[in-house]
PDB file of C-alpha atoms in Angstrom:
ATOM      1  CA  MET A   1      66.005  89.613  56.845  1.00 51.00           C
ATOM      2  CA  PRO A   2      64.626  93.149  57.084  1.00 60.00           C
ATOM      3  CA  TRP A   3      62.231  92.494  59.967  1.00 62.00           C
ATOM      4  CA  GLN A   4      65.203  91.633  62.206  1.00 70.00           C
ATOM      5  CA  PHE A   5      66.313  95.272  62.221  1.00 76.00           C
ATOM      6  CA  ARG A   6      63.064  96.990  63.187  1.00 82.00           C
ATOM      7  CA  ALA A   7      64.458  98.249  66.508  1.00 83.00           C
ATOM      8  CA  GLU A   8      67.577  99.634  64.825  1.00 84.00           C
ATOM      9  CA  LYS A   9      65.478 101.285  62.115  1.00 85.00           C
ATOM     10  CA  ALA A  10      63.267 102.883  64.764  1.00 87.00           C
ATOM     11  CA  LYS A  11      66.338 104.248  66.593  1.00 88.00           C
ATOM     12  CA  LEU A  12      67.785 105.497  63.314  1.00 86.00           C
ATOM     13  CA  LYS A  13      64.528 107.251  62.405  1.00 88.00           C
ATOM     14  CA  LYS A  14      64.342 108.852  65.857  1.00 91.00           C
ATOM     15  CA  SER A  15      67.934 110.087  65.554  1.00 88.00           C
ATOM     16  CA  ILE A  16      67.345 111.407  62.043  1.00 87.00           C
ATOM     17  CA  ASP A  17      64.205 113.203  63.184  1.00 91.00           C
ATOM     18  CA  TYR A  18      66.185 114.718  66.075  1.00 91.00           C
ATOM     19  CA  LEU A  19      68.960 115.860  63.707  1.00 87.00           C
ATOM     20  CA  ARG A  20      66.476 117.282  61.204  1.00 89.00           C
ATOM     21  CA  GLY A  21      64.691 119.177  63.981  1.00 92.00           C
ATOM     22  CA  ARG A  22      67.898 120.725  65.319  1.00 90.00           C
ATOM     23  CA  VAL A  23      69.110 121.674  61.847  1.00 86.00           C
ATOM     24  CA  ARG A  24      65.647 122.982  60.868  1.00 89.00           C
ATOM     25  CA  ASP A  25      65.616 125.292  63.909  1.00 90.00           C
ATOM     26  CA  GLN A  26      69.119 126.539  63.126  1.00 86.00           C
ATOM     27  CA  LEU A  27      68.232 127.056  59.448  1.00 85.00           C
ATOM     28  CA  GLN A  28      65.123 129.035  60.330  1.00 88.00           C
ATOM     29  CA  HIS A  29      67.089 131.196  62.765  1.00 88.00           C
ATOM     30  CA  ARG A  30      69.851 131.863  60.216  1.00 86.00           C
ATOM     31  CA  PHE A  31      67.359 132.332  57.356  1.00 84.00           C
ATOM     32  CA  ASP A  32      65.493 134.982  59.336  1.00 87.00           C
ATOM     33  CA  ALA A  33      68.756 136.757  60.252  1.00 88.00           C
ATOM     34  CA  ILE A  34      70.081 136.676  56.673  1.00 84.00           C
ATOM     35  CA  THR A  35      66.854 137.939  55.117  1.00 82.00           C
ATOM     36  CA  LYS A  36      66.806 140.800  57.655  1.00 87.00           C
ATOM     37  CA  GLY A  37      70.457 141.621  56.893  1.00 85.00           C
ATOM     38  CA  LYS A  38      71.607 140.755  60.414  1.00 88.00           C
ATOM     39  CA  ASP A  39      73.881 137.830  59.440  1.00 81.00           C
ATOM     40  CA  ASN A  40      76.910 138.275  57.186  1.00 79.00           C
ATOM     41  CA  LYS A  41      78.726 135.002  57.886  1.00 81.00           C
ATOM     42  CA  ASP A  42      80.514 133.240  55.038  1.00 78.00           C
ATOM     43  CA  ASP A  43      79.939 129.587  55.807  1.00 79.00           C
ATOM     44  CA  LEU A  44      78.272 126.686  54.004  1.00 72.00           C
ATOM     45  CA  LEU A  45      74.936 127.289  55.675  1.00 74.00           C
ATOM     46  CA  SER A  46      74.907 130.955  54.649  1.00 79.00           C
ATOM     47  CA  TYR A  47      75.712 130.083  51.037  1.00 77.00           C
ATOM     48  CA  ILE A  48      72.904 127.529  50.902  1.00 73.00           C
ATOM     49  CA  ILE A  49      70.425 130.010  52.377  1.00 77.00           C
ATOM     50  CA  ARG A  50      71.505 132.911  50.150  1.00 76.00           C
ATOM     51  CA  GLY A  51      71.505 130.663  47.100  1.00 74.00           C
ATOM     52  CA  ASN A  52      67.939 129.606  47.779  1.00 70.00           C
ATOM     53  CA  THR A  53      66.439 133.009  48.585  1.00 64.00           C
ATOM     54  CA  PHE A  54      65.912 133.747  44.878  1.00 66.00           C
ATOM     55  CA  SER A  55      62.977 131.378  44.566  1.00 72.00           C
ATOM     56  CA  PRO A  56      59.756 132.013  46.486  1.00 74.00           C
ATOM     57  CA  ASP A  57      58.804 128.345  45.957  1.00 80.00           C
ATOM     58  CA  LEU A  58      61.602 126.974  48.141  1.00 77.00           C
ATOM     59  CA  THR A  59      60.803 126.124  51.738  1.00 83.00           C
ATOM     60  CA  ILE A  60      62.832 125.562  54.876  1.00 83.00           C
ATOM     61  CA  GLU A  61      62.426 121.840  54.175  1.00 87.00           C
ATOM     62  CA  ASP A  62      64.155 122.355  50.806  1.00 84.00           C
ATOM     63  CA  LEU A  63      67.005 124.186  52.539  1.00 81.00           C
ATOM     64  CA  LEU A  64      67.162 121.462  55.158  1.00 85.00           C
ATOM     65  CA  ASP A  65      67.456 118.767  52.492  1.00 84.00           C
ATOM     66  CA  ASP A  66      70.201 120.719  50.695  1.00 78.00           C
ATOM     67  CA  PHE A  67      72.169 121.269  53.884  1.00 78.00           C
ATOM     68  CA  LEU A  68      71.867 117.677  55.086  1.00 80.00           C
ATOM     69  CA  THR A  69      72.969 116.467  51.662  1.00 79.00           C
ATOM     70  CA  PHE A  70      76.161 118.487  52.007  1.00 75.00           C
ATOM     71  CA  LEU A  71      76.580 117.510  55.654  1.00 72.00           C
ATOM     72  CA  VAL A  72      76.034 113.775  55.391  1.00 67.00           C
ATOM     73  CA  ALA A  73      76.517 112.861  51.754  1.00 63.00           C
ATOM     74  CA  GLY A  74      78.897 115.526  50.517  1.00 63.00           C
ATOM     75  CA  MET A  75      80.979 112.802  48.976  1.00 61.00           C
ATOM     76  CA  GLU A  76      80.272 109.149  48.487  1.00 69.00           C
ATOM     77  CA  THR A  77      82.986 108.051  50.921  1.00 71.00           C
ATOM     78  CA  THR A  78      81.709 110.471  53.542  1.00 71.00           C
ATOM     79  CA  ALA A  79      78.178 109.146  53.132  1.00 72.00           C
ATOM     80  CA  ILE A  80      79.317 105.551  53.463  1.00 78.00           C
ATOM     81  CA  THR A  81      81.510 106.311  56.471  1.00 79.00           C
ATOM     82  CA  MET A  82      78.790 108.311  58.222  1.00 80.00           C
ATOM     83  CA  THR A  83      76.181 105.645  57.486  1.00 83.00           C
ATOM     84  CA  CYS A  84      78.384 102.923  58.978  1.00 83.00           C
ATOM     85  CA  LEU A  85      79.246 105.098  61.953  1.00 86.00           C
ATOM     86  CA  ILE A  86      75.620 105.957  62.703  1.00 87.00           C
ATOM     87  CA  TRP A  87      74.539 102.341  62.261  1.00 86.00           C
ATOM     88  CA  GLU A  88      77.187 101.061  64.682  1.00 86.00           C
ATOM     89  CA  VAL A  89      76.449 103.763  67.261  1.00 89.00           C
ATOM     90  CA  LEU A  90      72.736 102.968  67.149  1.00 88.00           C
ATOM     91  CA  LYS A  91      73.393  99.260  67.564  1.00 88.00           C
ATOM     92  CA  ASN A  92      75.306  99.884  70.802  1.00 90.00           C
ATOM     93  CA  GLU A  93      72.887 101.315  73.380  1.00 91.00           C
ATOM     94  CA  ASP A  94      75.643 102.324  75.843  1.00 93.00           C
ATOM     95  CA  ILE A  95      77.553 104.325  73.229  1.00 92.00           C
ATOM     96  CA  HIS A  96      74.343 105.816  71.832  1.00 91.00           C
ATOM     97  CA  SER A  97      73.146 106.923  75.281  1.00 93.00           C
ATOM     98  CA  LYS A  98      76.521 108.357  76.273  1.00 95.00           C
ATOM     99  CA  LEU A  99      76.751 110.276  72.993  1.00 93.00           C
ATOM    100  CA  ILE A 100      73.247 111.759  73.355  1.00 92.00           C
ATOM    101  CA  GLU A 101      74.083 112.727  76.942  1.00 94.00           C
ATOM    102  CA  GLU A 102      77.261 114.514  75.808  1.00 94.00           C
ATOM    103  CA  ILE A 103      75.417 116.383  73.049  1.00 91.00           C
ATOM    104  CA  GLU A 104      72.626 117.471  75.384  1.00 91.00           C
ATOM    105  CA  THR A 105      75.176 118.568  78.010  1.00 93.00           C
ATOM    106  CA  VAL A 106      77.245 120.613  75.555  1.00 93.00           C
ATOM    107  CA  TYR A 107      74.250 122.320  73.944  1.00 89.00           C
ATOM    108  CA  ALA A 108      72.357 122.638  77.250  1.00 86.00           C
ATOM    109  CA  GLY A 109      69.006 123.190  75.564  1.00 82.00           C
ATOM    110  CA  ARG A 110      70.255 125.998  73.316  1.00 86.00           C
ATOM    111  CA  ASP A 111      69.047 126.196  69.734  1.00 79.00           C
ATOM    112  CA  ASN A 112      72.219 127.749  68.360  1.00 79.00           C
ATOM    113  CA  ILE A 113      75.275 125.640  67.744  1.00 78.00           C
ATOM    114  CA  GLU A 114      78.522 127.547  68.120  1.00 83.00           C
ATOM    115  CA  TYR A 115      81.789 126.582  66.473  1.00 83.00           C
ATOM    116  CA  ASP A 116      83.509 126.449  69.884  1.00 85.00           C
ATOM    117  CA  ASP A 117      80.983 123.820  71.017  1.00 88.00           C
ATOM    118  CA  LEU A 118      82.452 121.299  68.577  1.00 87.00           C
ATOM    119  CA  SER A 119      85.685 121.030  70.563  1.00 89.00           C
ATOM    120  CA  LYS A 120      83.641 120.076  73.626  1.00 93.00           C
ATOM    121  CA  LEU A 121      82.234 116.982  71.909  1.00 93.00           C
ATOM    122  CA  VAL A 122      85.138 114.806  73.026  1.00 93.00           C
ATOM    123  CA  TYR A 123      83.242 111.507  73.048  1.00 94.00           C
ATOM    124  CA  LEU A 124      81.879 112.132  69.557  1.00 91.00           C
ATOM    125  CA  GLU A 125      85.405 112.842  68.345  1.00 89.00           C
ATOM    126  CA  GLN A 126      86.622 109.566  69.879  1.00 89.00           C
ATOM    127  CA  ILE A 127      83.868 107.675  68.098  1.00 88.00           C
ATOM    128  CA  ILE A 128      84.674 109.324  64.765  1.00 84.00           C
ATOM    129  CA  LYS A 129      88.397 108.658  65.156  1.00 82.00           C
ATOM    130  CA  GLY A 130      87.702 105.055  66.136  1.00 81.00           C
ATOM    131  CA  ASN A 131      85.574 104.685  63.040  1.00 67.00           C
ATOM    132  CA  SER A 132      88.126 106.281  60.720  1.00 61.00           C
ATOM    133  CA  GLU A 133      90.834 103.835  61.784  1.00 57.00           C
ATOM    134  CA  SER A 134      89.110 101.134  59.783  1.00 53.00           C
ATOM    135  CA  SER A 135      87.556 100.954  56.363  1.00 45.00           C
ATOM    136  CA  HIS A 136      84.257  99.991  57.958  1.00 49.00           C
ATOM    137  CA  ALA A 137      82.877 100.878  61.374  1.00 42.00           C
ATOM    138  CA  THR A 138      82.760  97.743  63.469  1.00 46.00           C
ATOM    139  CA  ALA A 139      81.590  97.148  66.977  1.00 45.00           C
ATOM    140  CA  ALA A 140      85.155  96.214  67.892  1.00 43.00           C
ATOM    141  CA  ASN A 141      86.491  99.592  66.769  1.00 47.00           C
ATOM    142  CA  ILE A 142      83.772 101.551  68.507  1.00 47.00           C
ATOM    143  CA  ALA A 143      84.068  99.449  71.654  1.00 46.00           C
ATOM    144  CA  ILE A 144      87.582 100.877  72.118  1.00 44.00           C
ATOM    145  CA  VAL A 145      86.089 104.245  73.104  1.00 47.00           C
ATOM    146  CA  ALA A 146      83.148 102.902  75.105  1.00 45.00           C
TER     147      ALA A 146
END
């Protein structure tokens, strides 16, 4: 019954809005640098931005949608796994809070995400590994890392 999951849907929407905001800021920063010739990186984000600079009709929101599609739903199995993982994390308030705390600590209010920061997200890595040990994220698997 859909109305039973209103709280979870609200948490999911809040998390998605947070993710979109962080990625939007990063995209804008990188877009500005690339269009000014100050960024010559060869990563997925750069390719998406450069590929979309040929059309004046495309917006940052279009770039954001393209990037998030690659990030979250690059492949069907990735999309399913990430969806299950996010759902299970949001259902467990302790895990969700601890994960947000780790992310905020690592990024410390910065807008730019550095590659080296990823190795500092130890709790997130534990959650992902716990999820990948099963075909479906379950509270029992995630509880191992709580």
